[in-house]
PDB file of C-alpha atoms in Angstrom:
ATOM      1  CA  UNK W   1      70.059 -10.336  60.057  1.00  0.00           C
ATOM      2  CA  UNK W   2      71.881  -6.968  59.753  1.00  0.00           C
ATOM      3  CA  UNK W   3      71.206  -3.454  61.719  1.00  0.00           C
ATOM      4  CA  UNK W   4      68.636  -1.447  60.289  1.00  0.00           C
ATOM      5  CA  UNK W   5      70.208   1.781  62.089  1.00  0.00           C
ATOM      6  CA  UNK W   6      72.166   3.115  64.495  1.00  0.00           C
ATOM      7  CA  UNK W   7      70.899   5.997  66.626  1.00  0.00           C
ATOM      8  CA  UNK W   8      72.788   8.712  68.203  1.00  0.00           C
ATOM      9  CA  UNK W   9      71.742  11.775  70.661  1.00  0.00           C
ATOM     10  CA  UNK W  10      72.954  15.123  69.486  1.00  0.00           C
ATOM     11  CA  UNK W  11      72.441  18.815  70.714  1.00  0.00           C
ATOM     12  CA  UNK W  12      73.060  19.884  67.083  1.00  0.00           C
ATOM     13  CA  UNK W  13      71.329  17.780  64.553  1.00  0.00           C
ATOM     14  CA  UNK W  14      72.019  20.112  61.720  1.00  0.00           C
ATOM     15  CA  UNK W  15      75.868  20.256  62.509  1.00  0.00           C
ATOM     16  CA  UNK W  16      76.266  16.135  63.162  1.00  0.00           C
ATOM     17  CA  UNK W  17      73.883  15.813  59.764  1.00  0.00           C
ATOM     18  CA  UNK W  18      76.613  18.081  57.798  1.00  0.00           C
ATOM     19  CA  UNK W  19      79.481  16.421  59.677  1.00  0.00           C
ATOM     20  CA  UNK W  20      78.514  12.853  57.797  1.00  0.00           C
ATOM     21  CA  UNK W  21      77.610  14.741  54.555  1.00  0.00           C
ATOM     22  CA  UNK W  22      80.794  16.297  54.574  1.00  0.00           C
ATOM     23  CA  UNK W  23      83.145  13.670  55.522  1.00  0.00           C
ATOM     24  CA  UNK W  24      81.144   9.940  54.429  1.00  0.00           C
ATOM     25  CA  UNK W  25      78.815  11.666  51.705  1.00  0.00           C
ATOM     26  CA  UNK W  26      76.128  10.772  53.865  1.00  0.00           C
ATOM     27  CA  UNK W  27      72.482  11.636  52.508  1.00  0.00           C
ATOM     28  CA  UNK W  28      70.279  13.578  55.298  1.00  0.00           C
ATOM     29  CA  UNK W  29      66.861  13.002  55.128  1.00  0.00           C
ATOM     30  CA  UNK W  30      64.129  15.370  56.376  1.00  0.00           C
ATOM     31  CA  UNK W  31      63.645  16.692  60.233  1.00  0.00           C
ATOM     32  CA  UNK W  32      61.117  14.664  62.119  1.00  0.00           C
ATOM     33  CA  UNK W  33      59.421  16.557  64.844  1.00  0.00           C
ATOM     34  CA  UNK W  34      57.422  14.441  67.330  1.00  0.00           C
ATOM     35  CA  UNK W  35      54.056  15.242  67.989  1.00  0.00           C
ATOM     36  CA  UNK W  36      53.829  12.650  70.665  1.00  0.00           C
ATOM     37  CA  UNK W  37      57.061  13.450  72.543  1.00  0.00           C
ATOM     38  CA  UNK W  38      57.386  17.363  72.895  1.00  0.00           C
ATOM     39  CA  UNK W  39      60.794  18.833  71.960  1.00  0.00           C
ATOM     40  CA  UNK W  40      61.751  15.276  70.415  1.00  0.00           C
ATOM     41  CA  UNK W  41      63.409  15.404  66.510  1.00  0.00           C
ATOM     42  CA  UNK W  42      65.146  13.246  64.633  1.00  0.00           C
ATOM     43  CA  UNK W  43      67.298  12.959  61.177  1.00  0.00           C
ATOM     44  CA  UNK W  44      68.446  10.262  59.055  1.00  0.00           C
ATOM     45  CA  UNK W  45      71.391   9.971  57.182  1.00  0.00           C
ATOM     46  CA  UNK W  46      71.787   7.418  54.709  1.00  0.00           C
ATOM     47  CA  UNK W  47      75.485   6.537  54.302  1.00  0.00           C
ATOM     48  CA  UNK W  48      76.323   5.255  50.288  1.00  0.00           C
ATOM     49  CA  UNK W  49      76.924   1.510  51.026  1.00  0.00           C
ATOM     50  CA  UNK W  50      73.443   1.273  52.876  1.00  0.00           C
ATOM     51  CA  UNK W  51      74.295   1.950  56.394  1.00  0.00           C
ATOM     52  CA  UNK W  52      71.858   4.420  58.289  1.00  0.00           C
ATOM     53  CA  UNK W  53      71.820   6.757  61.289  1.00  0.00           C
ATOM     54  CA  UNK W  54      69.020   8.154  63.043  1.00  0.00           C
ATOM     55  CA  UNK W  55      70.296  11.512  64.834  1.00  0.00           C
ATOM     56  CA  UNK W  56      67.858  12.395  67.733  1.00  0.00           C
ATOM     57  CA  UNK W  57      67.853  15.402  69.666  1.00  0.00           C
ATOM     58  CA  UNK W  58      66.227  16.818  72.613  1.00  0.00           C
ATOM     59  CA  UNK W  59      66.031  20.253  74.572  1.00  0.00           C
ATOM     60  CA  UNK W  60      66.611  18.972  77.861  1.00  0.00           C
ATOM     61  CA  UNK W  61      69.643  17.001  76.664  1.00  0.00           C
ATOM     62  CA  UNK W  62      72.588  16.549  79.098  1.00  0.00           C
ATOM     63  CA  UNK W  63      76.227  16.361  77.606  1.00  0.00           C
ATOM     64  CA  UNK W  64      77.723  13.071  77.642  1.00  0.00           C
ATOM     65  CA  UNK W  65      80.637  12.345  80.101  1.00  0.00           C
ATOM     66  CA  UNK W  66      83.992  14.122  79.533  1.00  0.00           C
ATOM     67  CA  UNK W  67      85.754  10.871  79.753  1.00  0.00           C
ATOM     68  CA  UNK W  68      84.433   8.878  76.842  1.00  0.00           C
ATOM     69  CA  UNK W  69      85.215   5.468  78.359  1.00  0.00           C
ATOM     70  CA  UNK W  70      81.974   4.137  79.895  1.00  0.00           C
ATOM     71  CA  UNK W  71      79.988   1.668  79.564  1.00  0.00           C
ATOM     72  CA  UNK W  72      78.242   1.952  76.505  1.00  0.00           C
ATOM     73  CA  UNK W  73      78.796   1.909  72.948  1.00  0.00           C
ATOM     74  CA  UNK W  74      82.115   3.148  72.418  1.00  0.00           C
ATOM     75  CA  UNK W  75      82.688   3.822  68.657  1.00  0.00           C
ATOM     76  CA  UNK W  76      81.751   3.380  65.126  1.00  0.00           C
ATOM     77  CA  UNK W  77      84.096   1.941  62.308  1.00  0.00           C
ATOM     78  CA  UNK W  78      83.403   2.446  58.990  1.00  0.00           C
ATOM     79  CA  UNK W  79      85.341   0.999  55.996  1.00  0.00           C
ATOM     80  CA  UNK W  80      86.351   3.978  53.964  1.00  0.00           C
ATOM     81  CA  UNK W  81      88.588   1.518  51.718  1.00  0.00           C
ATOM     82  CA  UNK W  82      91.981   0.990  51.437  1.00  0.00           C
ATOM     83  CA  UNK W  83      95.169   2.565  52.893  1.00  0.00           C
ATOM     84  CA  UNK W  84      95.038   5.471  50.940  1.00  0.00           C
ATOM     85  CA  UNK W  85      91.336   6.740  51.521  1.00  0.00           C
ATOM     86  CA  UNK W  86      92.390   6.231  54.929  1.00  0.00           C
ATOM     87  CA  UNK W  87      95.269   8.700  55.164  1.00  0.00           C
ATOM     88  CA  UNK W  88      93.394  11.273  53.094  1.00  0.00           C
ATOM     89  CA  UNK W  89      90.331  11.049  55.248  1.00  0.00           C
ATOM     90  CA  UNK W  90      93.073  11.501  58.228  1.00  0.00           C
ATOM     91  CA  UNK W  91      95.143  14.438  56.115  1.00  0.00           C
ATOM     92  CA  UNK W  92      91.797  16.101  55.909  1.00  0.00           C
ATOM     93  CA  UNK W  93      90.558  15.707  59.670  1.00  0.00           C
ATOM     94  CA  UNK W  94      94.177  16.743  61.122  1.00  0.00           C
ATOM     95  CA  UNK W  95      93.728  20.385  59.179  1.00  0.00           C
ATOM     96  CA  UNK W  96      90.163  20.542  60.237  1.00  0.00           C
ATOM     97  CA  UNK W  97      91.170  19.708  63.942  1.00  0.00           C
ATOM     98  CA  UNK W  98      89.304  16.736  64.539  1.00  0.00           C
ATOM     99  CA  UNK W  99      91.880  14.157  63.833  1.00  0.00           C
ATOM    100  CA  UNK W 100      92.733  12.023  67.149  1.00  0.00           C
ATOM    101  CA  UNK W 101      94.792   9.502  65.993  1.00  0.00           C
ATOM    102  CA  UNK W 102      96.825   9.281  63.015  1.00  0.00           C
ATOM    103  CA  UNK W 103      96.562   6.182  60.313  1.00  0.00           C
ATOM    104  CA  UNK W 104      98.589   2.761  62.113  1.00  0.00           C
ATOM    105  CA  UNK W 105      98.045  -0.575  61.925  1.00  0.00           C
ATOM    106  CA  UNK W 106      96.498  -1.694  65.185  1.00  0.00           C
ATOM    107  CA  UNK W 107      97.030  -5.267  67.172  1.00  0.00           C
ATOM    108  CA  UNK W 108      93.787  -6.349  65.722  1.00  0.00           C
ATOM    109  CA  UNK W 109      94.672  -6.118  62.104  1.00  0.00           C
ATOM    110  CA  UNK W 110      93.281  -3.003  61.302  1.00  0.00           C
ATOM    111  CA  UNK W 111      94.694  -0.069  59.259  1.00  0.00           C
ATOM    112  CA  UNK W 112      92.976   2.816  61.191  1.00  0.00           C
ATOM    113  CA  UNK W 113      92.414   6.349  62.167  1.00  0.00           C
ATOM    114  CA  UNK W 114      90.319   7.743  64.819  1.00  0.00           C
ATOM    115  CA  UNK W 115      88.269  11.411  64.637  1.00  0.00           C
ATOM    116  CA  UNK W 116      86.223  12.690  66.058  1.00  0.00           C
ATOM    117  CA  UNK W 117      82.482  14.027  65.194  1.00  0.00           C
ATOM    118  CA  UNK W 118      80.893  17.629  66.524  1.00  0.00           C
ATOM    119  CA  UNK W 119      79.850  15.815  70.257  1.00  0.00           C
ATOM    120  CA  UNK W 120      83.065  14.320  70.351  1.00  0.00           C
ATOM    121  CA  UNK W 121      81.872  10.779  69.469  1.00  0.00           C
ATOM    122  CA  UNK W 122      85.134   8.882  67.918  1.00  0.00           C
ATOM    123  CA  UNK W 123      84.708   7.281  64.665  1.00  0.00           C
ATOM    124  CA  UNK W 124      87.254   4.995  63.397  1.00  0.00           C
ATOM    125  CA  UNK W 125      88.372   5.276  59.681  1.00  0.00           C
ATOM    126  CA  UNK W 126      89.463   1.660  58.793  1.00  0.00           C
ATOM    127  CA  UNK W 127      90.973   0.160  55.032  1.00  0.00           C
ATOM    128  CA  UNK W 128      88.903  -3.062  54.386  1.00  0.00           C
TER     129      UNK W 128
END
């Protein structure tokens, strides 16, 4: 068994769609608009190594809590590598702002750095 995608609400589709583009080569598929659900869209983006997201958006859409510890999903990790991929990945986010932790090796065993996308969401850079 393995996850056929992970889905995440957005008030920008276009600017989370470019964000994974720009910074996993993600591949962005075409806007759905729902005839069924008015206002409803949604985007995939097809990540190199297989892994999809659905972006879904709607107008009535509240922001998501200023502290980002909640229940709920709390992250995504994605194995950009090794070491090195890491820090560039990290090198890169830091000028672009969006860096929120530098590369370390964590108590888990995991050589990591933590951005963060357009909403905010963290993502986790890891070396595999």
């Amino acid at each position: 068994m393995k996850i056929a995608h992970i889905a995440l609400w957005t008030n920008d589709i276009d600017a989370q769609a470019q964000f994974w583009a720009d910074w996993f080569h993600g591949e962005a598929g075409e806007l759905y608009v729902s005839k069924n659900r008015p206002g409803f869209m949604s985007r995939f983006v097809t990540l190199q190594e297989g892994a999809t997201l659905e972006l879904m958006s709607l107008p009535s859409l509240p922001d998501g809590p200023a502290d980002k510890e909640h229940t709920g999903w709390a992250h995504i990790a994605l194995n950009v590598g090794d070491k090195e991929a890491v820090e560039a990945l990290a090198t890169r986010a830091k000028e672009a702002g969006i860096l929120l932790s530098g590369p370390r090796m964590t108590g888990d065993g995991f050589y990591e750095a933590v951005l963060k996308d357009p909403d905010g969401n963290l993502v986790e850079i890891v070396a595999g």
